[in-house]
Amino acid sequence: MTAWDVCVIGGGPAGSVCALRLARLGHRVVLVERRVFPRPHVGEALSPGVPPLLDFLGVREALDGSVPSPGALVRWEDAHIRMVEPDPRAVTVDRGRFDQALLAAARAAGVSVFQPVRAGRPRRGPAGWEIPVGHDVLRARFLVDASGRRRASGGTTTATGLRTLTLHATWRGDGPTRLGTGPRGWCWGTPLPGGAFRAMAFVDAELLHPCSTDLKRLYHELLDSTGLFPDRPSARVVAVCDATGYRDDSPVTDDSVKVGEASFTLDPLTSSGVDSALQSAMAAAVTAHTLLSDGDRAAALEFYRDSRDRAVARHTAWTGAHYHRCEPHRDHPFWRRRATPPPPTAVTLPLTPDHLRRPVRLSAEAAVVPTPCPVGDLVTMRRALTHPALPTPIAHVGDAELAPLLDCVQHSASLADLLRTWSARLPAGRAEATAEWLYGKGLLVTD
Ligand SMILES: Cc1cc2nc3c(=O)[nH]c(=O)nc-3n(C[C@H](O)[C@H](O)[C@H](O)COP(=O)(O)OP(=O)(O)OC[C@H]3O[C@@H](n4cnc5c(N)ncnc54)[C@H](O)[C@@H]3O)c2cc1C
């Protein structure tokens, strides 16, 4: 039987994109997907970061048939209903078709797809991974677990949010997206491609008692509590799914990586689960490529773990602050337990001509430290700038490395002097823009 370089379990967005990238990097990749596609899946509203990523990968056709975001009726901060203009980059897709198109793109890139085939629990054998598929066993040097919340390769997780369940149903309908709150949770609804409308209600898991809850009644009560879903038909089927946030405790090893929801899940309030799944697939591909090519192993492992942990921390802070903004229900347990006051907003200071004459230095909180970065298709160590105001360490400004530019700061008598040095190394206008950005974030200080 063929020995593969990489076996990917799961053909959702994370699995298909990771497989596609690794195949294009020259690896022999097999992907195992248990369902026949197209299959239904929640998570249809794609955040603005998704289309540019698909463009980068050359798989824009996955968005064929998508509908632009129609704008939203929002009732969140208080009792008023506001119309929020749509972000032109955000779209809604039929996830069955979207996932099918991404899997087709992976196949076209050279990935061998076994479907519908359920992968059993992978185990390490004497010559690499052994993945049971029916009566057969697939052998691979490297394992990518992209099986979503099922997490085919097992392992433990840590909760990153409170136990949350989603009640959802669809009916024929259209109109704007709606986002509203009630004392027991929040609701979201949006038109889907093809004329359906899907509405979801997010509640504490304790609200549902497995034997006694009348799901339909509860679902309609929750939608009614928002005041945003009048004149809707009665839902014929109400489904329930888990929406609790977690992160896997061991997302990467020398010979395996977990991507997408197998690695971490986000509170659906962010509407960016697919975006994050795709980002993690890209990060996993360079990580796996580095490990398979005998690159810098420690850098690869640290890069993947850190980028995953930063994504979790960023989203957790954002959702806590967003729950905190909901005034009307702040005293109800669902809201009280999820809300966290946002950190104080950093003041952005403008640079003025007066600053040019002043001595310049890096903020005492800034540091330039060795950091694992994806450079081309491999993870390598680079000196990068860290600071509490930065969500991630920064190694490059456009194509230029930042650390050598920052080394010049201590040899410059004034900001004007520094700008002259940078102008000789950067494209026109970039020296001023870099200084303004660093100054605005409080990273560069003038005395
Ligand atoms: C209620 C809810 C609402 C959401 N709304 C949004 C939203 O509006 N926008 C958004 O961007 N995200 C949303 N999300 C998140 C989004 O759905 C996920 O982030 C995204 O689907 C993750 O992609 P993935 O590829 O990691 O996993 P999945 O899309 O779940 O794909 C995993 C694949 O693995 C396959 N598989 C599983 N086990 C095996 C096995 N043993 N063998 C073979 N194949 C297997 C499955 O069949 C599946 O096809 C929502 C999530 C929830 C719970």
Short mmCIF file of C-alpha atoms and ligand atoms in Angstrom, two decimals:
data_model
loop_
_atom_site.label_atom_id
_atom_site.label_comp_id
_atom_site.label_asym_id
_atom_site.label_seq_id
_atom_site.Cartn_x
_atom_site.Cartn_y
_atom_site.Cartn_z
CA MET A 1 0.00 0.00 0.00
CA THR A 2 1.19 3.58 -0.79
CA ALA A 3 3.04 5.31 2.02
CA TRP A 4 1.92 8.93 2.03
CA ASP A 5 3.87 11.93 3.23
CA VAL A 6 0.75 13.41 4.80
CA CYS A 7 -2.67 12.07 5.75
CA VAL A 8 -5.36 14.71 6.38
CA ILE A 9 -8.49 13.60 8.25
CA GLY A 10 -11.49 15.77 7.35
CA GLY A 11 -12.45 17.65 4.19
CA GLY A 12 -13.91 20.83 5.74
CA PRO A 13 -12.31 24.22 4.92
CA ALA A 14 -9.32 23.61 7.21
CA GLY A 15 -8.52 20.13 5.87
CA SER A 16 -8.93 21.00 2.18
CA VAL A 17 -6.80 24.16 2.36
CA CYS A 18 -4.04 22.51 4.41
CA ALA A 19 -3.99 19.54 2.01
CA LEU A 20 -3.95 21.83 -1.03
CA ARG A 21 -1.02 23.88 0.28
CA LEU A 22 1.01 20.78 1.19
CA ALA A 23 0.35 19.17 -2.22
CA ARG A 24 1.51 22.36 -3.95
CA LEU A 25 4.65 22.24 -1.81
CA GLY A 26 5.43 18.86 -3.36
CA HIS A 27 4.18 16.41 -0.71
CA ARG A 28 2.15 13.28 -1.48
CA VAL A 29 -1.09 13.98 0.38
CA VAL A 30 -4.14 11.82 1.03
CA LEU A 31 -7.34 13.25 2.53
CA VAL A 32 -10.07 11.14 4.15
CA GLU A 33 -13.60 12.56 4.47
CA ARG A 34 -16.41 10.58 6.07
CA ARG A 35 -19.38 12.34 4.46
CA VAL A 36 -20.66 12.53 0.88
CA PHE A 37 -20.43 16.14 -0.36
CA PRO A 38 -22.27 18.45 -0.57
CA ARG A 39 -23.32 17.98 3.03
CA PRO A 40 -25.09 20.54 5.23
CA HIS A 41 -22.97 22.48 7.74
CA VAL A 42 -23.56 25.50 9.98
CA GLY A 43 -21.24 28.50 9.65
CA GLU A 44 -22.37 30.17 6.43
CA ALA A 45 -21.52 33.83 7.14
CA LEU A 46 -17.95 34.38 5.99
CA SER A 47 -16.07 37.29 7.51
CA PRO A 48 -14.21 39.85 5.31
CA GLY A 49 -10.84 38.07 5.66
CA VAL A 50 -11.98 34.98 3.71
CA PRO A 51 -12.22 36.27 0.08
CA PRO A 52 -8.64 37.71 0.01
CA LEU A 53 -7.29 34.43 1.39
CA LEU A 54 -9.14 32.47 -1.32
CA ASP A 55 -7.71 34.89 -3.91
CA PHE A 56 -4.21 34.27 -2.56
CA LEU A 57 -4.76 30.52 -2.95
CA GLY A 58 -6.30 30.96 -6.44
CA VAL A 59 -9.56 29.27 -5.37
CA ARG A 60 -11.99 32.19 -5.60
CA GLU A 61 -14.46 29.89 -7.40
CA ALA A 62 -15.37 28.48 -3.97
CA LEU A 63 -17.46 31.66 -3.54
CA ASP A 64 -19.55 31.05 -6.69
CA GLY A 65 -23.22 31.29 -5.71
CA SER A 66 -22.46 33.27 -2.52
CA VAL A 67 -24.64 36.25 -1.66
CA PRO A 68 -23.28 39.56 -0.38
CA SER A 69 -24.04 40.40 3.23
CA PRO A 70 -27.39 42.27 3.16
CA GLY A 71 -26.72 44.56 6.15
CA ALA A 72 -28.02 43.83 9.63
CA LEU A 73 -30.73 44.87 12.05
CA VAL A 74 -28.87 44.96 15.35
CA ARG A 75 -30.26 45.26 18.86
CA TRP A 76 -27.36 44.80 21.23
CA GLU A 77 -26.10 47.73 23.35
CA ASP A 78 -29.59 48.90 24.34
CA ALA A 79 -33.25 48.49 23.37
CA HIS A 80 -32.88 50.40 20.09
CA ILE A 81 -32.78 48.60 16.77
CA ARG A 82 -30.09 49.89 14.40
CA MET A 83 -29.53 49.19 10.73
CA VAL A 84 -25.83 48.39 10.24
CA GLU A 85 -24.51 48.78 6.70
CA PRO A 86 -23.00 45.62 5.20
CA ASP A 87 -19.28 45.13 4.85
CA PRO A 88 -18.91 44.67 1.06
CA ARG A 89 -16.28 41.95 1.60
CA ALA A 90 -18.50 39.75 3.81
CA VAL A 91 -20.57 37.06 2.06
CA THR A 92 -22.92 34.23 2.92
CA VAL A 93 -22.36 30.85 1.30
CA ASP A 94 -24.03 27.51 1.08
CA ARG A 95 -21.47 25.62 3.21
CA GLY A 96 -22.25 22.36 1.42
CA ARG A 97 -21.18 23.85 -1.92
CA PHE A 98 -18.35 25.97 -0.47
CA ASP A 99 -16.71 22.99 1.25
CA GLN A 100 -17.22 20.85 -1.87
CA ALA A 101 -15.49 23.47 -4.07
CA LEU A 102 -12.50 23.72 -1.70
CA LEU A 103 -12.17 19.93 -1.66
CA ALA A 104 -12.33 19.90 -5.49
CA ALA A 105 -9.51 22.50 -5.53
CA ALA A 106 -7.42 20.27 -3.24
CA ARG A 107 -8.04 17.33 -5.56
CA ALA A 108 -7.02 19.45 -8.56
CA ALA A 109 -3.79 20.33 -6.72
CA GLY A 110 -2.91 16.62 -6.57
CA VAL A 111 -4.46 15.51 -3.27
CA SER A 112 -5.86 11.94 -3.32
CA VAL A 113 -9.31 12.04 -1.72
CA PHE A 114 -10.95 9.00 -0.08
CA GLN A 115 -14.66 9.76 0.36
CA PRO A 116 -16.99 8.77 1.95
CA VAL A 117 -14.60 6.97 4.29
CA ARG A 118 -14.42 7.36 8.06
CA ALA A 119 -10.92 7.43 9.52
CA GLY A 120 -10.54 5.47 12.75
CA ARG A 121 -8.30 6.58 15.64
CA PRO A 122 -4.77 7.06 14.16
CA ARG A 123 -1.90 5.29 15.90
CA ARG A 124 1.87 5.58 15.69
CA GLY A 125 3.49 2.50 14.12
CA PRO A 126 7.15 1.58 13.62
CA ALA A 127 7.35 3.58 10.35
CA GLY A 128 5.02 6.49 11.02
CA TRP A 129 1.25 6.92 11.32
CA GLU A 130 -1.27 4.15 10.70
CA ILE A 131 -4.80 5.36 10.06
CA PRO A 132 -7.54 2.70 9.96
CA VAL A 133 -10.01 3.27 7.09
CA GLY A 134 -12.60 0.48 6.88
CA HIS A 135 -10.70 -2.81 6.44
CA ASP A 136 -7.56 -1.00 5.28
CA VAL A 137 -4.84 1.04 6.95
CA LEU A 138 -3.34 4.23 5.49
CA ARG A 139 0.32 4.89 6.31
CA ALA A 140 1.76 8.39 6.44
CA ARG A 141 4.80 10.20 7.84
CA PHE A 142 2.73 13.15 9.03
CA LEU A 143 -0.85 13.46 10.33
CA VAL A 144 -3.14 16.48 9.96
CA ASP A 145 -6.27 16.20 12.09
CA ALA A 146 -8.88 18.47 10.44
CA SER A 147 -11.91 16.53 11.64
CA GLY A 148 -13.58 19.52 13.34
CA ARG A 149 -15.23 19.10 16.73
CA ARG A 150 -15.02 15.30 16.37
CA ARG A 151 -11.22 15.49 16.79
CA ALA A 152 -10.48 12.07 15.27
CA SER A 153 -7.00 11.87 16.80
CA GLY A 154 -8.32 12.41 20.35
CA GLY A 155 -6.39 14.19 23.11
CA THR A 156 -7.56 16.54 25.83
CA THR A 157 -8.98 20.06 25.57
CA THR A 158 -9.28 23.10 27.82
CA ALA A 159 -12.51 25.10 27.80
CA THR A 160 -12.11 28.68 26.59
CA GLY A 161 -15.76 29.61 27.09
CA LEU A 162 -18.85 28.57 28.99
CA ARG A 163 -20.91 25.58 27.89
CA THR A 164 -23.10 26.96 25.13
CA LEU A 165 -25.69 25.28 22.93
CA THR A 166 -27.20 26.50 19.67
CA LEU A 167 -30.80 25.91 18.64
CA HIS A 168 -31.27 26.48 14.92
CA ALA A 169 -33.87 26.14 12.20
CA THR A 170 -34.43 27.28 8.61
CA TRP A 171 -37.48 28.45 6.68
CA ARG A 172 -38.18 30.14 3.34
CA GLY A 173 -37.48 33.83 3.76
CA ASP A 174 -35.22 36.80 3.14
CA GLY A 175 -34.58 40.29 4.53
CA PRO A 176 -31.63 41.66 6.46
CA THR A 177 -29.40 39.75 8.85
CA ARG A 178 -30.59 40.12 12.46
CA LEU A 179 -28.56 40.13 15.65
CA GLY A 180 -30.43 40.60 18.89
CA THR A 181 -30.41 39.77 22.59
CA GLY A 182 -32.78 38.43 25.20
CA PRO A 183 -32.26 37.76 28.92
CA ARG A 184 -31.34 34.11 28.28
CA GLY A 185 -29.02 34.53 25.29
CA TRP A 186 -28.62 36.03 21.84
CA CYS A 187 -30.03 35.26 18.41
CA TRP A 188 -28.74 35.67 14.91
CA GLY A 189 -30.45 35.06 11.58
CA THR A 190 -29.45 35.53 7.97
CA PRO A 191 -30.73 34.75 4.46
CA LEU A 192 -28.89 31.89 2.76
CA PRO A 193 -28.19 31.39 -0.94
CA GLY A 194 -31.19 29.69 -2.53
CA GLY A 195 -33.98 31.53 -0.66
CA ALA A 196 -33.77 29.99 2.82
CA PHE A 197 -33.41 31.92 6.08
CA ARG A 198 -31.56 30.42 9.05
CA ALA A 199 -31.96 31.69 12.61
CA MET A 200 -29.93 30.53 15.60
CA ALA A 201 -30.34 31.03 19.34
CA PHE A 202 -27.31 30.71 21.66
CA VAL A 203 -27.99 29.77 25.27
CA ASP A 204 -26.39 28.32 28.39
CA ALA A 205 -26.25 24.52 28.07
CA GLU A 206 -28.06 24.19 31.43
CA LEU A 207 -31.16 25.73 29.89
CA LEU A 208 -31.85 22.50 28.01
CA HIS A 209 -32.92 19.47 30.00
CA PRO A 210 -32.44 16.49 27.68
CA CYS A 211 -35.79 14.81 28.44
CA SER A 212 -38.12 17.63 29.32
CA THR A 213 -37.29 20.61 27.10
CA ASP A 214 -39.81 21.50 24.43
CA LEU A 215 -37.21 22.62 21.87
CA LYS A 216 -39.59 24.35 19.49
CA ARG A 217 -41.26 26.35 22.22
CA LEU A 218 -37.94 27.41 23.75
CA TYR A 219 -36.54 28.34 20.32
CA HIS A 220 -39.50 30.57 19.49
CA GLU A 221 -39.47 32.17 22.95
CA LEU A 222 -35.79 33.04 22.48
CA LEU A 223 -36.36 34.55 19.02
CA ASP A 224 -39.37 36.50 20.35
CA SER A 225 -37.32 37.91 23.24
CA THR A 226 -35.15 39.81 20.72
CA GLY A 227 -38.09 41.50 18.97
CA LEU A 228 -36.28 41.03 15.64
CA PHE A 229 -38.06 38.03 14.12
CA PRO A 230 -41.73 39.01 13.71
CA ASP A 231 -43.98 37.27 11.14
CA ARG A 232 -41.82 34.20 10.81
CA PRO A 233 -43.32 30.79 10.13
CA SER A 234 -43.22 28.16 12.85
CA ALA A 235 -40.04 26.10 12.40
CA ARG A 236 -40.79 22.48 11.54
CA VAL A 237 -37.47 21.09 12.80
CA VAL A 238 -35.28 22.67 15.47
CA ALA A 239 -31.77 21.24 15.67
CA VAL A 240 -29.28 21.59 18.53
CA CYS A 241 -25.51 21.74 18.31
CA ASP A 242 -22.65 22.47 20.66
CA ALA A 243 -21.01 25.90 20.44
CA THR A 244 -18.74 25.72 23.51
CA GLY A 245 -15.27 27.20 23.04
CA TYR A 246 -12.18 25.03 23.68
CA ARG A 247 -8.58 24.65 22.66
CA ASP A 248 -6.73 21.40 22.22
CA ASP A 249 -3.94 20.86 24.76
CA SER A 250 -1.46 19.46 22.23
CA PRO A 251 -2.09 21.12 18.83
CA VAL A 252 1.26 20.21 17.29
CA THR A 253 3.96 17.53 17.67
CA ASP A 254 6.99 16.54 15.60
CA ASP A 255 4.76 14.43 13.31
CA SER A 256 1.22 15.82 13.64
CA VAL A 257 -0.84 18.98 13.73
CA LYS A 258 -4.47 19.76 14.50
CA VAL A 259 -6.12 22.43 12.36
CA GLY A 260 -9.39 24.36 12.33
CA GLU A 261 -11.92 23.27 14.93
CA ALA A 262 -9.84 20.20 15.78
CA SER A 263 -7.37 22.70 17.28
CA PHE A 264 -9.69 25.38 18.69
CA THR A 265 -13.19 26.74 18.39
CA LEU A 266 -14.41 30.31 18.65
CA ASP A 267 -17.57 31.76 20.12
CA PRO A 268 -19.84 32.01 17.04
CA LEU A 269 -20.41 35.68 18.01
CA THR A 270 -17.22 36.46 16.08
CA SER A 271 -18.66 34.97 12.85
CA SER A 272 -15.09 34.19 11.89
CA GLY A 273 -14.75 30.45 12.48
CA VAL A 274 -14.11 29.69 8.81
CA ASP A 275 -11.60 32.55 8.54
CA SER A 276 -9.74 31.21 11.58
CA ALA A 277 -9.92 27.64 10.26
CA LEU A 278 -8.34 28.79 6.98
CA GLN A 279 -5.66 30.82 8.79
CA SER A 280 -4.79 27.82 10.94
CA ALA A 281 -4.62 25.62 7.82
CA MET A 282 -2.11 28.02 6.26
CA ALA A 283 -0.03 28.08 9.45
CA ALA A 284 -0.24 24.28 9.74
CA ALA A 285 0.97 23.83 6.15
CA VAL A 286 4.20 25.82 6.68
CA THR A 287 4.67 24.10 10.02
CA ALA A 288 4.27 20.61 8.51
CA HIS A 289 6.43 21.54 5.51
CA THR A 290 9.21 22.72 7.85
CA LEU A 291 9.02 19.53 9.92
CA LEU A 292 8.89 17.27 6.84
CA SER A 293 11.84 19.10 5.22
CA ASP A 294 14.10 18.82 8.30
CA GLY A 295 13.86 22.56 8.84
CA ASP A 296 14.02 24.35 12.20
CA ARG A 297 11.90 21.97 14.27
CA ALA A 298 11.74 24.04 17.47
CA ALA A 299 10.82 27.18 15.50
CA ALA A 300 8.03 25.33 13.66
CA LEU A 301 6.47 23.96 16.85
CA GLU A 302 6.69 27.29 18.69
CA PHE A 303 5.28 29.19 15.70
CA TYR A 304 2.19 26.99 15.41
CA ARG A 305 1.47 26.87 19.15
CA ASP A 306 1.97 30.63 19.59
CA SER A 307 -0.10 31.68 16.60
CA ARG A 308 -2.96 29.41 17.74
CA ASP A 309 -2.78 30.68 21.34
CA ARG A 310 -2.69 34.32 20.20
CA ALA A 311 -5.77 33.77 18.00
CA VAL A 312 -7.65 32.24 20.96
CA ALA A 313 -6.62 35.09 23.30
CA ARG A 314 -7.56 37.78 20.76
CA HIS A 315 -11.02 36.31 20.14
CA THR A 316 -11.69 35.63 23.82
CA ALA A 317 -10.92 39.26 24.71
CA TRP A 318 -13.09 40.51 21.85
CA THR A 319 -16.12 38.37 22.72
CA GLY A 320 -15.90 39.19 26.45
CA ALA A 321 -15.92 42.91 25.64
CA HIS A 322 -18.80 42.46 23.19
CA TYR A 323 -20.93 40.65 25.79
CA HIS A 324 -20.07 43.45 28.21
CA ARG A 325 -21.58 46.01 25.80
CA CYS A 326 -25.06 44.51 26.15
CA GLU A 327 -26.63 46.80 28.79
CA PRO A 328 -30.24 45.56 29.03
CA HIS A 329 -29.47 42.04 30.29
CA ARG A 330 -26.22 42.63 32.13
CA ASP A 331 -27.63 41.24 35.39
CA HIS A 332 -28.82 37.95 33.88
CA PRO A 333 -26.52 34.95 34.39
CA PHE A 334 -25.93 34.27 30.67
CA TRP A 335 -24.52 37.78 30.21
CA ARG A 336 -22.93 38.33 33.60
CA ARG A 337 -20.82 35.17 33.26
CA ARG A 338 -19.58 35.99 29.76
CA ALA A 339 -18.95 39.73 29.99
CA THR A 340 -15.49 41.19 30.60
CA PRO A 341 -14.81 44.93 30.56
CA PRO A 342 -12.62 45.85 27.59
CA PRO A 343 -9.06 47.08 28.26
CA PRO A 344 -8.66 50.88 28.03
CA THR A 345 -8.34 52.01 24.41
CA ALA A 346 -4.80 53.05 23.48
CA VAL A 347 -4.59 56.71 22.46
CA THR A 348 -3.12 57.16 19.00
CA LEU A 349 -0.81 60.16 19.03
CA PRO A 350 -0.14 62.09 15.79
CA LEU A 351 3.44 62.93 14.81
CA THR A 352 3.97 66.65 14.17
CA PRO A 353 6.89 68.53 12.49
CA ASP A 354 7.94 69.62 15.99
CA HIS A 355 8.86 66.00 16.82
CA LEU A 356 11.48 65.87 14.06
CA ARG A 357 14.08 67.77 16.10
CA ARG A 358 13.61 65.69 19.24
CA PRO A 359 15.76 62.73 20.39
CA VAL A 360 14.11 59.39 19.61
CA ARG A 361 14.16 55.99 21.34
CA LEU A 362 12.23 52.73 21.56
CA SER A 363 9.60 52.44 24.32
CA ALA A 364 10.89 50.68 27.45
CA GLU A 365 8.16 48.03 26.95
CA ALA A 366 9.31 47.23 23.40
CA ALA A 367 11.82 44.45 22.76
CA VAL A 368 13.41 42.91 19.69
CA VAL A 369 13.58 39.17 20.30
CA PRO A 370 14.15 36.00 18.25
CA THR A 371 10.70 34.85 17.09
CA PRO A 372 9.60 32.02 14.77
CA CYS A 373 8.19 33.48 11.54
CA PRO A 374 6.98 31.99 8.25
CA VAL A 375 9.49 33.14 5.66
CA GLY A 376 8.51 31.90 2.22
CA ASP A 377 7.25 28.35 2.81
CA LEU A 378 9.32 27.57 5.92
CA VAL A 379 9.29 28.64 9.55
CA THR A 380 12.59 30.19 10.63
CA MET A 381 13.75 32.34 13.53
CA ARG A 382 13.78 36.08 12.87
CA ARG A 383 14.33 39.03 15.18
CA ALA A 384 10.90 40.59 15.71
CA LEU A 385 9.46 43.53 17.62
CA THR A 386 7.23 42.72 20.60
CA HIS A 387 5.21 45.15 22.70
CA PRO A 388 1.99 44.85 24.78
CA ALA A 389 0.17 46.97 22.12
CA LEU A 390 0.99 44.50 19.34
CA PRO A 391 -1.27 41.46 18.85
CA THR A 392 1.64 39.54 17.27
CA PRO A 393 5.41 40.12 17.07
CA ILE A 394 6.32 42.09 13.92
CA ALA A 395 9.31 40.98 11.85
CA HIS A 396 8.73 42.80 8.55
CA VAL A 397 7.53 46.15 7.23
CA GLY A 398 6.39 45.25 3.72
CA ASP A 399 9.38 43.38 2.27
CA ALA A 400 11.94 44.94 4.67
CA GLU A 401 13.06 43.36 7.94
CA LEU A 402 12.09 45.57 10.87
CA ALA A 403 14.86 44.64 13.35
CA PRO A 404 17.76 46.22 11.37
CA LEU A 405 15.66 49.40 11.07
CA LEU A 406 15.09 49.44 14.83
CA ASP A 407 18.83 48.94 15.42
CA CYS A 408 19.29 52.38 13.82
CA VAL A 409 17.19 54.08 16.49
CA GLN A 410 19.95 54.10 19.10
CA HIS A 411 22.43 55.65 16.61
CA SER A 412 20.09 58.49 15.58
CA ALA A 413 20.41 61.94 17.16
CA SER A 414 16.81 62.88 16.32
CA LEU A 415 13.70 61.61 14.59
CA ALA A 416 14.70 63.56 11.43
CA ASP A 417 18.07 61.78 11.51
CA LEU A 418 16.34 58.38 11.84
CA LEU A 419 14.01 59.16 8.93
CA ARG A 420 17.02 60.02 6.72
CA THR A 421 18.62 56.64 7.52
CA TRP A 422 15.37 54.72 6.94
CA SER A 423 14.65 56.59 3.68
CA ALA A 424 17.88 55.19 2.22
CA ARG A 425 16.65 51.64 2.96
CA LEU A 426 12.90 51.80 2.35
CA PRO A 427 10.72 52.71 -0.68
CA ALA A 428 9.58 56.36 -0.93
CA GLY A 429 7.14 57.39 1.80
CA ARG A 430 7.58 54.13 3.76
CA ALA A 431 10.05 55.63 6.30
CA GLU A 432 7.54 58.30 7.39
CA ALA A 433 4.62 55.83 7.42
CA THR A 434 6.60 53.33 9.54
CA ALA A 435 7.63 56.06 12.03
CA GLU A 436 4.06 57.34 12.28
CA TRP A 437 2.71 53.85 12.87
CA LEU A 438 5.33 53.02 15.54
CA TYR A 439 4.81 56.38 17.22
CA GLY A 440 1.00 56.08 17.16
CA LYS A 441 1.24 52.70 18.93
CA GLY A 442 3.61 54.13 21.55
CA LEU A 443 6.52 51.95 20.37
CA LEU A 444 8.70 54.84 19.28
CA VAL A 445 9.06 57.67 21.77
CA THR A 446 10.45 61.19 21.37
CA ASP A 447 11.81 62.93 24.48
C1 LIG B 1 -23.62 27.26 15.82
C2 LIG B 1 -22.41 27.66 15.02
C3 LIG B 1 -22.48 28.72 14.15
C4 LIG B 1 -21.36 29.09 13.41
N1 LIG B 1 -21.44 30.16 12.57
C5 LIG B 1 -20.35 30.54 11.86
C6 LIG B 1 -20.42 31.63 10.95
O1 LIG B 1 -21.46 32.25 10.76
N2 LIG B 1 -19.29 31.96 10.26
C7 LIG B 1 -18.12 31.26 10.41
O2 LIG B 1 -17.12 31.62 9.76
N3 LIG B 1 -18.04 30.21 11.24
C8 LIG B 1 -19.11 29.83 11.96
N4 LIG B 1 -19.03 28.74 12.78
C9 LIG B 1 -17.77 27.98 12.85
C10 LIG B 1 -17.52 27.16 11.58
O3 LIG B 1 -18.60 26.33 11.27
C11 LIG B 1 -16.26 26.32 11.79
O4 LIG B 1 -15.25 27.17 12.27
C12 LIG B 1 -15.72 25.65 10.53
O5 LIG B 1 -16.66 24.80 9.96
C13 LIG B 1 -14.47 24.87 10.91
O6 LIG B 1 -13.97 24.20 9.78
P1 LIG B 1 -13.14 22.84 9.95
O7 LIG B 1 -12.66 22.50 8.59
O8 LIG B 1 -12.18 22.96 11.06
O9 LIG B 1 -14.22 21.76 10.46
P2 LIG B 1 -15.51 21.20 9.73
O10 LIG B 1 -16.05 22.20 8.78
O11 LIG B 1 -16.42 20.74 10.80
O12 LIG B 1 -14.99 19.96 8.88
C14 LIG B 1 -14.58 18.76 9.49
C15 LIG B 1 -14.77 17.62 8.49
O13 LIG B 1 -14.19 16.44 9.02
C16 LIG B 1 -15.00 15.34 8.69
N5 LIG B 1 -14.71 14.27 9.65
C17 LIG B 1 -14.94 14.27 10.98
N6 LIG B 1 -14.52 13.12 11.54
C18 LIG B 1 -13.99 12.38 10.53
C19 LIG B 1 -13.39 11.09 10.47
N7 LIG B 1 -13.22 10.35 11.56
N8 LIG B 1 -12.97 10.64 9.27
C20 LIG B 1 -13.12 11.39 8.14
N9 LIG B 1 -13.69 12.62 8.15
C21 LIG B 1 -14.12 13.11 9.33
C22 LIG B 1 -16.41 15.90 8.80
O14 LIG B 1 -17.33 15.13 8.06
C23 LIG B 1 -16.22 17.31 8.23
O15 LIG B 1 -16.49 17.37 6.84
C24 LIG B 1 -20.14 28.36 13.55
C25 LIG B 1 -20.08 27.28 14.43
C26 LIG B 1 -21.20 26.93 15.17
C27 LIG B 1 -21.11 25.77 16.13
#
